[in-house]
GROMACS .gro file of C-alpha atoms in nm:
model
  194
    1MET     CA    1  -3.846   0.941   0.812
    2GLU     CA    2  -3.926   1.255   0.685
    3ASP     CA    3  -3.654   1.548   0.627
    4ASP     CA    4  -3.830   1.769   0.902
    5THR     CA    5  -3.754   1.462   1.128
    6LEU     CA    6  -3.385   1.415   0.986
    7THR     CA    7  -3.296   1.826   1.075
    8GLU     CA    8  -3.362   1.724   1.438
    9LEU     CA    9  -3.134   1.417   1.444
   10ASN     CA   10  -2.786   1.468   1.557
   11ASP     CA   11  -2.503   1.432   1.363
   12GLU     CA   12  -2.384   1.092   1.520
   13ALA     CA   13  -2.757   0.981   1.477
   14LEU     CA   14  -2.718   1.074   1.101
   15LEU     CA   15  -2.404   0.880   1.040
   16ARG     CA   16  -2.548   0.548   1.218
   17ARG     CA   17  -2.846   0.585   0.970
   18VAL     CA   18  -2.601   0.612   0.688
   19ALA     CA   19  -2.353   0.317   0.809
   20GLU     CA   20  -2.677   0.088   0.921
   21GLN     CA   21  -2.908   0.168   0.673
   22ASN     CA   22  -2.743   0.346   0.343
   23ASP     CA   23  -2.996   0.639   0.414
   24ARG     CA   24  -2.954   0.891   0.145
   25ALA     CA   25  -3.187   1.146   0.311
   26ALA     CA   26  -2.965   1.130   0.634
   27PHE     CA   27  -2.643   1.190   0.418
   28SER     CA   28  -2.777   1.451   0.228
   29GLN     CA   29  -2.849   1.605   0.573
   30LEU     CA   30  -2.468   1.572   0.631
   31PHE     CA   31  -2.370   1.727   0.316
   32GLN     CA   32  -2.616   2.032   0.333
   33ARG     CA   33  -2.445   2.041   0.716
   34TYR     CA   34  -2.088   2.025   0.621
   35ALA     CA   35  -2.026   2.044   0.254
   36GLY     CA   36  -1.949   2.430   0.246
   37ARG     CA   37  -1.762   2.411   0.578
   38ILE     CA   38  -1.559   2.156   0.457
   39LYS     CA   39  -1.464   2.321   0.120
   40ALA     CA   40  -1.409   2.635   0.338
   41PHE     CA   41  -1.180   2.416   0.544
   42LEU     CA   42  -0.995   2.300   0.250
   43ILE     CA   43  -0.925   2.685   0.142
   44ARG     CA   44  -0.807   2.771   0.421
   45ALA     CA   45  -0.565   2.510   0.446
   46GLY     CA   46  -0.434   2.624   0.086
   47ALA     CA   47  -0.637   2.429  -0.183
   48HIS     CA   48  -0.795   2.619  -0.487
   49ARG     CA   49  -1.158   2.679  -0.531
   50GLU     CA   50  -1.205   2.393  -0.793
   51GLU     CA   51  -0.948   2.169  -0.591
   52ALA     CA   52  -1.140   2.243  -0.259
   53GLU     CA   53  -1.475   2.145  -0.424
   54GLU     CA   54  -1.325   1.892  -0.555
   55GLY     CA   55  -1.184   1.777  -0.216
   56ALA     CA   56  -1.527   1.787  -0.036
   57GLN     CA   57  -1.724   1.563  -0.291
   58GLU     CA   58  -1.406   1.286  -0.221
   59VAL     CA   59  -1.478   1.352   0.150
   60PHE     CA   60  -1.847   1.279   0.158
   61VAL     CA   61  -1.770   0.966  -0.099
   62THR     CA   62  -1.533   0.859   0.198
   63LEU     CA   63  -1.771   0.934   0.401
   64TRP     CA   64  -2.045   0.725   0.266
   65ARG     CA   65  -1.833   0.437   0.202
   66ARG     CA   66  -1.688   0.420   0.549
   67ALA     CA   67  -1.943   0.543   0.785
   68GLU     CA   68  -1.948   0.205   0.961
   69THR     CA   69  -1.605   0.280   1.095
   70PHE     CA   70  -1.756   0.589   1.274
   71ASP     CA   71  -1.710   0.525   1.655
   72PRO     CA   72  -1.870   0.754   1.861
   73THR     CA   73  -1.672   0.614   2.161
   74LYS     CA   74  -1.354   0.777   2.017
   75ALA     CA   75  -1.460   1.070   1.838
   76GLY     CA   76  -1.733   1.302   1.777
   77ALA     CA   77  -1.906   1.337   1.418
   78THR     CA   78  -1.807   1.681   1.317
   79THR     CA   79  -1.433   1.563   1.453
   80TRP     CA   80  -1.433   1.229   1.251
   81ILE     CA   81  -1.565   1.411   0.936
   82TYR     CA   82  -1.281   1.688   0.981
   83THR     CA   83  -1.030   1.425   1.025
   84ILE     CA   84  -1.112   1.267   0.698
   85ALA     CA   85  -1.084   1.642   0.534
   86ARG     CA   86  -0.757   1.644   0.682
   87ASN     CA   87  -0.632   1.366   0.499
   88LYS     CA   88  -0.771   1.436   0.178
   89ARG     CA   89  -0.553   1.746   0.230
   90ILE     CA   90  -0.261   1.590   0.290
   91ASP     CA   91  -0.353   1.335  -0.004
   92MET     CA   92  -0.380   1.634  -0.248
   93LEU     CA   93  -0.064   1.799  -0.141
   94ARG     CA   94   0.113   1.449  -0.173
   95ARG     CA   95  -0.020   1.425  -0.512
   96ALA     CA   96   0.064   1.779  -0.604
   97ARG     CA   97   0.416   1.758  -0.489
   98ARG     CA   98   0.446   1.431  -0.702
   99ALA     CA   99   0.683   1.547  -0.970
  100GLU     CA  100   0.604   1.449  -1.354
  101PRO     CA  101   0.902   1.185  -1.489
  102ASP     CA  102   1.160   1.281  -1.667
  103THR     CA  103   1.140   1.111  -1.988
  104SER     CA  104   1.501   1.146  -2.088
  105ASP     CA  105   1.607   0.946  -1.745
  106PRO     CA  106   1.779   0.624  -1.833
  107LEU     CA  107   1.503   0.430  -1.608
  108PHE     CA  108   1.233   0.521  -1.931
  109VAL     CA  109   1.441   0.414  -2.194
  110PRO     CA  110   1.409   0.080  -2.268
  111ASP     CA  111   1.646  -0.237  -2.255
  112ASP     CA  112   1.843  -0.355  -2.575
  113ILE     CA  113   1.621  -0.683  -2.708
  114GLU     CA  114   1.808  -1.000  -2.642
  115SER     CA  115   1.899  -1.181  -2.873
  116SER     CA  116   1.777  -1.545  -2.881
  117GLU     CA  117   2.094  -1.696  -2.772
  118THR     CA  118   2.098  -1.495  -2.426
  119LEU     CA  119   1.754  -1.561  -2.368
  120VAL     CA  120   1.808  -1.947  -2.390
  121ALA     CA  121   2.130  -1.917  -2.200
  122GLY     CA  122   1.932  -1.749  -1.925
  123VAL     CA  123   1.613  -2.027  -1.922
  124ASP     CA  124   1.916  -2.251  -1.873
  125ARG     CA  125   2.094  -2.046  -1.576
  126ASP     CA  126   1.756  -2.033  -1.433
  127ALA     CA  127   1.694  -2.387  -1.442
  128ARG     CA  128   2.008  -2.456  -1.315
  129VAL     CA  129   1.993  -2.228  -1.016
  130ARG     CA  130   1.632  -2.382  -0.938
  131ALA     CA  131   1.761  -2.739  -0.943
  132ALA     CA  132   2.055  -2.655  -0.709
  133ILE     CA  133   1.859  -2.470  -0.465
  134LEU     CA  134   1.565  -2.809  -0.468
  135ALA     CA  135   1.851  -3.016  -0.418
  136LEU     CA  136   1.934  -2.851  -0.086
  137PRO     CA  137   1.848  -3.019   0.251
  138ASP     CA  138   1.518  -2.865   0.365
  139ASP     CA  139   1.667  -2.643   0.626
  140GLN     CA  140   1.916  -2.474   0.382
  141ARG     CA  141   1.632  -2.404   0.113
  142ALA     CA  142   1.393  -2.250   0.354
  143VAL     CA  143   1.699  -2.010   0.485
  144ILE     CA  144   1.791  -1.931   0.102
  145ARG     CA  145   1.407  -1.881   0.009
  146LEU     CA  146   1.358  -1.646   0.357
  147ALA     CA  147   1.688  -1.450   0.276
  148PHE     CA  148   1.663  -1.401  -0.071
  149PHE     CA  149   1.303  -1.445  -0.207
  150ALA     CA  150   1.127  -1.302   0.117
  151GLY     CA  151   1.401  -1.021   0.165
  152LEU     CA  152   1.431  -1.117   0.539
  153SER     CA  153   1.715  -1.014   0.717
  154HIS     CA  154   1.924  -1.277   0.924
  155ALA     CA  155   1.747  -1.237   1.237
  156GLU     CA  156   1.404  -1.204   1.066
  157ILE     CA  157   1.475  -1.555   0.966
  158ALA     CA  158   1.605  -1.634   1.281
  159GLN     CA  159   1.291  -1.516   1.470
  160GLN     CA  160   1.050  -1.686   1.190
  161LEU     CA  161   1.219  -2.013   1.186
  162GLU     CA  162   1.274  -2.008   1.575
  163ALA     CA  163   1.626  -2.095   1.542
  164PRO     CA  164   1.924  -1.933   1.674
  165LEU     CA  165   2.113  -1.637   1.444
  166GLY     CA  166   2.437  -1.879   1.446
  167THR     CA  167   2.248  -2.167   1.311
  168VAL     CA  168   2.064  -1.916   1.057
  169LYS     CA  169   2.409  -1.818   0.945
  170SER     CA  170   2.552  -2.146   0.935
  171ARG     CA  171   2.302  -2.286   0.727
  172LEU     CA  172   2.345  -1.963   0.469
  173ARG     CA  173   2.692  -2.058   0.467
  174LEU     CA  174   2.652  -2.432   0.420
  175SER     CA  175   2.418  -2.392   0.156
  176PHE     CA  176   2.628  -2.153  -0.070
  177ALA     CA  177   2.918  -2.381  -0.033
  178ARG     CA  178   2.642  -2.653  -0.174
  179LEU     CA  179   2.544  -2.422  -0.444
  180ARG     CA  180   2.899  -2.304  -0.554
  181ASP     CA  181   3.003  -2.670  -0.606
  182GLU     CA  182   2.688  -2.752  -0.802
  183LEU     CA  183   2.680  -2.467  -0.975
  184GLY     CA  184   3.066  -2.387  -1.029
  185SER     CA  185   3.287  -2.120  -0.899
  186GLU     CA  186   3.292  -1.897  -1.237
  187PHE     CA  187   2.892  -1.905  -1.186
  188SER     CA  188   2.855  -1.594  -1.023
  189LEU     CA  189   3.088  -1.433  -1.285
  190GLU     CA  190   2.845  -1.546  -1.520
  191LEU     CA  191   2.586  -1.373  -1.285
  192MET     CA  192   2.738  -1.074  -1.301
  193ASP     CA  193   2.777  -1.036  -1.663
  194GLN     CA  194   2.408  -1.024  -1.720
   0.00000   0.00000   0.00000
């Protein structure tokens, strides 16, 4: 289709051509129609000129990649394009607000290198815990896995296992008692020292 014919197509038809045929000429036509307006929109929303130019380019990259998600029954092409631009501006603001990390923060200080004895003790401890958990009955092992490895609450575990909340709590208490018997009561103190 020649450029003269493309200029006669409405925005929705151009978006369809981009989505269905990866039509570069249709994309170019949309770019000509909207790039300046999107840049101006971003500047009015507080972006600096260079930032607005980059943001407008990102809007059109998104348009190219996501043209197939355009649904004319939900919004017009202009609304859809400006929604992408609005979301891009929100992303730009979030990036600008993100503080630079403080390198003197203790989180950025590397941990002391552990001695080989500590590493071996940790491997042994992990193996003991793993063996003790594997020795639990299936129903108790399941609640331990969901509570501590999947991070689910008691209510979420009950829902996932389709079991009463009291049963979940009871299985957790029983599994703790078995683990305490298997690992010894001092084991929890050993874990706190780590």
